[in-house]
PDB file of C-alpha atoms in Angstrom:
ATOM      1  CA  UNK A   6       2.802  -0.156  19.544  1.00 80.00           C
ATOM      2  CA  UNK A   7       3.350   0.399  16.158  1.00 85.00           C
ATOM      3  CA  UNK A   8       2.636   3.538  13.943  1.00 92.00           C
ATOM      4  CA  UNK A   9       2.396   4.295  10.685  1.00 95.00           C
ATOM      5  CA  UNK A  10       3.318   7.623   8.489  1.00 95.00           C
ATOM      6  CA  UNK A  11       2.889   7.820   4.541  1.00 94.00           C
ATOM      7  CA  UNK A  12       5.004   9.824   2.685  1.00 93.00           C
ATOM      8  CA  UNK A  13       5.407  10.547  -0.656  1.00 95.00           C
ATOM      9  CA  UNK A  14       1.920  11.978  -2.358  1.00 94.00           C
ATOM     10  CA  UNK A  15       0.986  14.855  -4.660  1.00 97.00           C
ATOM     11  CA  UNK A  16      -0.260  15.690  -7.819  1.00 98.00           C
ATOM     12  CA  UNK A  17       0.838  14.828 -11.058  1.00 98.00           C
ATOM     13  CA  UNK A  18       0.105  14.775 -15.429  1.00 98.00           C
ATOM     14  CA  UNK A  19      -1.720  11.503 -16.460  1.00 98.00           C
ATOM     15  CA  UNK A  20       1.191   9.437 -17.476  1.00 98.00           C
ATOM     16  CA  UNK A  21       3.736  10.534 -14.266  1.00 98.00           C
ATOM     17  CA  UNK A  22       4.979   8.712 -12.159  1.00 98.00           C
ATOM     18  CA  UNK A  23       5.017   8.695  -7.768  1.00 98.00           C
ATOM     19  CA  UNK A  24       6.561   6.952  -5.270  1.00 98.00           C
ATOM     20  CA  UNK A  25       5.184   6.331  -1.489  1.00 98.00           C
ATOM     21  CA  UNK A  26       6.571   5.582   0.920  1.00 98.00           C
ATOM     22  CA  UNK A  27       5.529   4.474   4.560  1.00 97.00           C
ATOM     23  CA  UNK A  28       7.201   4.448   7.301  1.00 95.00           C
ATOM     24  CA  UNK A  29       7.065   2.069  10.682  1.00 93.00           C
ATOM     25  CA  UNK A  30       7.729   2.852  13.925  1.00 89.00           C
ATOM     26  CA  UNK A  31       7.860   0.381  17.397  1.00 84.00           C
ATOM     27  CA  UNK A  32       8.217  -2.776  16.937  1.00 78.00           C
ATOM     28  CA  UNK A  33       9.277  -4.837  13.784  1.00 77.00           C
ATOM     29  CA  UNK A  34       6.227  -6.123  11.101  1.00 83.00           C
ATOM     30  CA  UNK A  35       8.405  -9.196  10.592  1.00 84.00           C
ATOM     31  CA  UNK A  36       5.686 -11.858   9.159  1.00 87.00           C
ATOM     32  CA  UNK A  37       2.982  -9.214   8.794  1.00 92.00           C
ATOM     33  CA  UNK A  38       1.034  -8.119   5.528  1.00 95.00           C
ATOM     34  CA  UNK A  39       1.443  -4.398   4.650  1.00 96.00           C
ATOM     35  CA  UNK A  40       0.054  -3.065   1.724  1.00 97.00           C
ATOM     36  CA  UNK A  41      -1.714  -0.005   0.221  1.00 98.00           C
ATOM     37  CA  UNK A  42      -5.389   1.016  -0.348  1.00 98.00           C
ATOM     38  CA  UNK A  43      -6.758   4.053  -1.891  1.00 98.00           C
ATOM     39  CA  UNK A  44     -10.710   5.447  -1.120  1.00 98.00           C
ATOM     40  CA  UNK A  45     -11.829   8.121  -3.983  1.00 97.00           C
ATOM     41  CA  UNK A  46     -14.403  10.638  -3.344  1.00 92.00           C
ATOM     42  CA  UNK A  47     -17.768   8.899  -3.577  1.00 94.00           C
ATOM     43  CA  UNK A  48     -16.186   5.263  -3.687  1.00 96.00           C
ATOM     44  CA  UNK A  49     -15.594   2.551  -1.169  1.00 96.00           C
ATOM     45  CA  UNK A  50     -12.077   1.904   0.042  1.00 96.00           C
ATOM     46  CA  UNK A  51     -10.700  -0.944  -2.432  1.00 96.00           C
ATOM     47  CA  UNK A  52      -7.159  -2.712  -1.329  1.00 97.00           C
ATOM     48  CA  UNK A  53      -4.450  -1.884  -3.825  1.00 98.00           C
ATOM     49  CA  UNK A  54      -1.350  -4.081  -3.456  1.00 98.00           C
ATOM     50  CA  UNK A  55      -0.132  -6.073  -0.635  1.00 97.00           C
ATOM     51  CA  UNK A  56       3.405  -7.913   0.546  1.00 96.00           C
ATOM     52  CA  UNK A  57       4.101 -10.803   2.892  1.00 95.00           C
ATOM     53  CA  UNK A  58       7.246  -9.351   4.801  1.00 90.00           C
ATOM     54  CA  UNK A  59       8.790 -12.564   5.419  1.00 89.00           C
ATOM     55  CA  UNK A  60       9.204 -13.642   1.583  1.00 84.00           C
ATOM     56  CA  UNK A  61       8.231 -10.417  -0.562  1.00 85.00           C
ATOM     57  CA  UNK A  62       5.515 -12.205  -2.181  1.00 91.00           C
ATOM     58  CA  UNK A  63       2.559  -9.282  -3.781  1.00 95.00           C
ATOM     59  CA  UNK A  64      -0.381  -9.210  -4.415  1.00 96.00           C
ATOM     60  CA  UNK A  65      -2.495  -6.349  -6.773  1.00 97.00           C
ATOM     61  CA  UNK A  66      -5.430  -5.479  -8.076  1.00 97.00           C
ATOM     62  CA  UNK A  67      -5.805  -5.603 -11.563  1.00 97.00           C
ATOM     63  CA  UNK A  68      -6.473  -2.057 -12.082  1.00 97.00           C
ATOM     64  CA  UNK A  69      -2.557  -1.439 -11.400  1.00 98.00           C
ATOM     65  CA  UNK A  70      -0.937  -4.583 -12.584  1.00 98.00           C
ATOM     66  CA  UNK A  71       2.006  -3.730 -14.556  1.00 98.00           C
ATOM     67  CA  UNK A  72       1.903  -0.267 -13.260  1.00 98.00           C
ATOM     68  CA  UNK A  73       2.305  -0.352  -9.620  1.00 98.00           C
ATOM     69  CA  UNK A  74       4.984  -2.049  -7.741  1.00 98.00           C
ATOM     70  CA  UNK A  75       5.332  -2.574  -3.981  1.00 98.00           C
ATOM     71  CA  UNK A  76       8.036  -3.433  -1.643  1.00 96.00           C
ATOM     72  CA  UNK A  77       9.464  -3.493   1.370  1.00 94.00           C
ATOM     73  CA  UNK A  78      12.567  -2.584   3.340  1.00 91.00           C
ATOM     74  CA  UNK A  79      12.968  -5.056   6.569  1.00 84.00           C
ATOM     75  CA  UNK A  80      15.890  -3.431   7.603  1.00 84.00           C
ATOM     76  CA  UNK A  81      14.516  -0.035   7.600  1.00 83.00           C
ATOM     77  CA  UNK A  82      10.822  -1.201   8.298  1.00 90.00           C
ATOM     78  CA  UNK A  83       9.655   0.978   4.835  1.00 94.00           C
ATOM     79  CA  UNK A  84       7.142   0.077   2.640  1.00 96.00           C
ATOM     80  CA  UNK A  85       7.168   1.573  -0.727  1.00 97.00           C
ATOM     81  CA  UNK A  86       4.639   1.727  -3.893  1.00 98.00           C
ATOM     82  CA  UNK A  87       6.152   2.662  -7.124  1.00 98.00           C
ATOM     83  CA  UNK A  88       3.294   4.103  -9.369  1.00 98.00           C
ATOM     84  CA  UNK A  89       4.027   4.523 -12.815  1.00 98.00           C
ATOM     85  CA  UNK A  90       1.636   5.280 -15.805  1.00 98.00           C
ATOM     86  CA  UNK A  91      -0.119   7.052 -13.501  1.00 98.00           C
ATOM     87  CA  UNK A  92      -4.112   8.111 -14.400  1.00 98.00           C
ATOM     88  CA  UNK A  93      -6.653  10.067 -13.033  1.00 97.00           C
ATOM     89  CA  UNK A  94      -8.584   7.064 -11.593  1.00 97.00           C
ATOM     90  CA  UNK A  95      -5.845   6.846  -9.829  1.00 98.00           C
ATOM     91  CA  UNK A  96      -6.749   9.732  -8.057  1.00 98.00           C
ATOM     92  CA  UNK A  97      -7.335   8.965  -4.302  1.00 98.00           C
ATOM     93  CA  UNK A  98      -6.225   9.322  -0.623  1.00 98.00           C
ATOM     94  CA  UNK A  99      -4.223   6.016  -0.272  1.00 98.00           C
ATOM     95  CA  UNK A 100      -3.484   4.341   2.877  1.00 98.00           C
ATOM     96  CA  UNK A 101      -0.519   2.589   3.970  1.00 97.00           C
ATOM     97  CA  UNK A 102      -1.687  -0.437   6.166  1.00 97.00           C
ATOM     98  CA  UNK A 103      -0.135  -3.882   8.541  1.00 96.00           C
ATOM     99  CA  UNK A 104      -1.856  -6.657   9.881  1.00 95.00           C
ATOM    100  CA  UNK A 105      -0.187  -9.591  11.328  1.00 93.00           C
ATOM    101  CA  UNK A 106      -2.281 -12.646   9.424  1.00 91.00           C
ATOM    102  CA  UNK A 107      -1.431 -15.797   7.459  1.00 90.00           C
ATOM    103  CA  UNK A 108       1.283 -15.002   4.069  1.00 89.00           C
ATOM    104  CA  UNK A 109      -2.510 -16.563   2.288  1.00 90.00           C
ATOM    105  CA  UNK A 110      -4.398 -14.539   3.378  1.00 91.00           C
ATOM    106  CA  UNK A 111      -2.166 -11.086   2.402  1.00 94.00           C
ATOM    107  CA  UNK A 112      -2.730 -12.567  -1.405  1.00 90.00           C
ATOM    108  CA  UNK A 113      -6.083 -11.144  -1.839  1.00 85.00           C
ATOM    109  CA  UNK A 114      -7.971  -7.848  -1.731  1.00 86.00           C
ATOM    110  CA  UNK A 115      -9.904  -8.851   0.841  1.00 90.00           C
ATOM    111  CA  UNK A 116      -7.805  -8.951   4.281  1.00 93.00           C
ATOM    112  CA  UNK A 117      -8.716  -6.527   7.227  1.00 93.00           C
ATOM    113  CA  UNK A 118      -5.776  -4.462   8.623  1.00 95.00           C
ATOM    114  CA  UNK A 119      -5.965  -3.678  12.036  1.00 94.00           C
ATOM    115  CA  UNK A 120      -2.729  -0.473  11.255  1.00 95.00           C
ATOM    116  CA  UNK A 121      -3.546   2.379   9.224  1.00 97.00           C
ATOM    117  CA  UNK A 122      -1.301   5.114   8.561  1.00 96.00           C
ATOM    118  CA  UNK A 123      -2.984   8.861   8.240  1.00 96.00           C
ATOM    119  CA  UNK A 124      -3.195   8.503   4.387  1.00 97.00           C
ATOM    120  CA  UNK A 125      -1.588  10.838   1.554  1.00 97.00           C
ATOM    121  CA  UNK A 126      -3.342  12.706  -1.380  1.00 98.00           C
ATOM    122  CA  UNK A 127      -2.704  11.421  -4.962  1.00 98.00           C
ATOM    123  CA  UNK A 128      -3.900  13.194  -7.781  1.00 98.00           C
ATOM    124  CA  UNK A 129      -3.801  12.582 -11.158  1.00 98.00           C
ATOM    125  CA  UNK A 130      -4.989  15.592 -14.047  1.00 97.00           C
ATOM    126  CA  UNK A 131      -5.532  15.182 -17.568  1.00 94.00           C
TER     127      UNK A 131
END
């Protein structure tokens, strides 16, 4: 069984900067996706950035390219999301999420995780 707790949100000035952080517990996600989404008030859930554990390759939407950076610790079974430039459509609960698929299919916005963390609050003022 695995489980999974974010870490790492809170509010900040357009232009700031946050880091999450999520953290695994049980078994290893060795050759799993993990990634991040985000759900704003109002708006559907939209997949921010994923990683193939075995390889590091990423995946992001093109709202964060160049802003947003995601990786992962194997050893310590952390994934992280460095968010830089930060705005306030930024502004969202994100998710920290695993799903043991194909390294393809983790290169798109459009896999299904079937591990969620709890989520953590980021928001982003003017």
């Amino acid at each position: 069984q695995v489980h999974l707790v974010e870490f790492g949100g809170g509010s900040v000035q357009a232009g700031g900067s946050l880091r999450l952080s999520c953290a695994a517990s049980g078994d290893t996600l060795n050759k799993y996706c993990m990634g991040w989404f985000r759900q704003a008030p109002g708006k559907e859930r939209e997949a921010v950035a994923s990683i193939y554990t075995h390889g590091g390759s990423t995946w992001y939407t093109d709202s964060v390219k160049g802003r947003f950076t995601v990786s992962h610790d194997n050893a310590e079974k952390v994934l992280y999301l460095n968010m830089n430039t930060l705005q306030p459509e930024d502004t969202a609960m994100y998710y920290c999420a695993a799903a043991f698929i194909e390294p393809y299919d983790c290169y798109s916005g459009s896999w299904s995780p079937n591990l969620w963390g709890q989520g953590t609050q980021v928001t982003v003022s003017t």
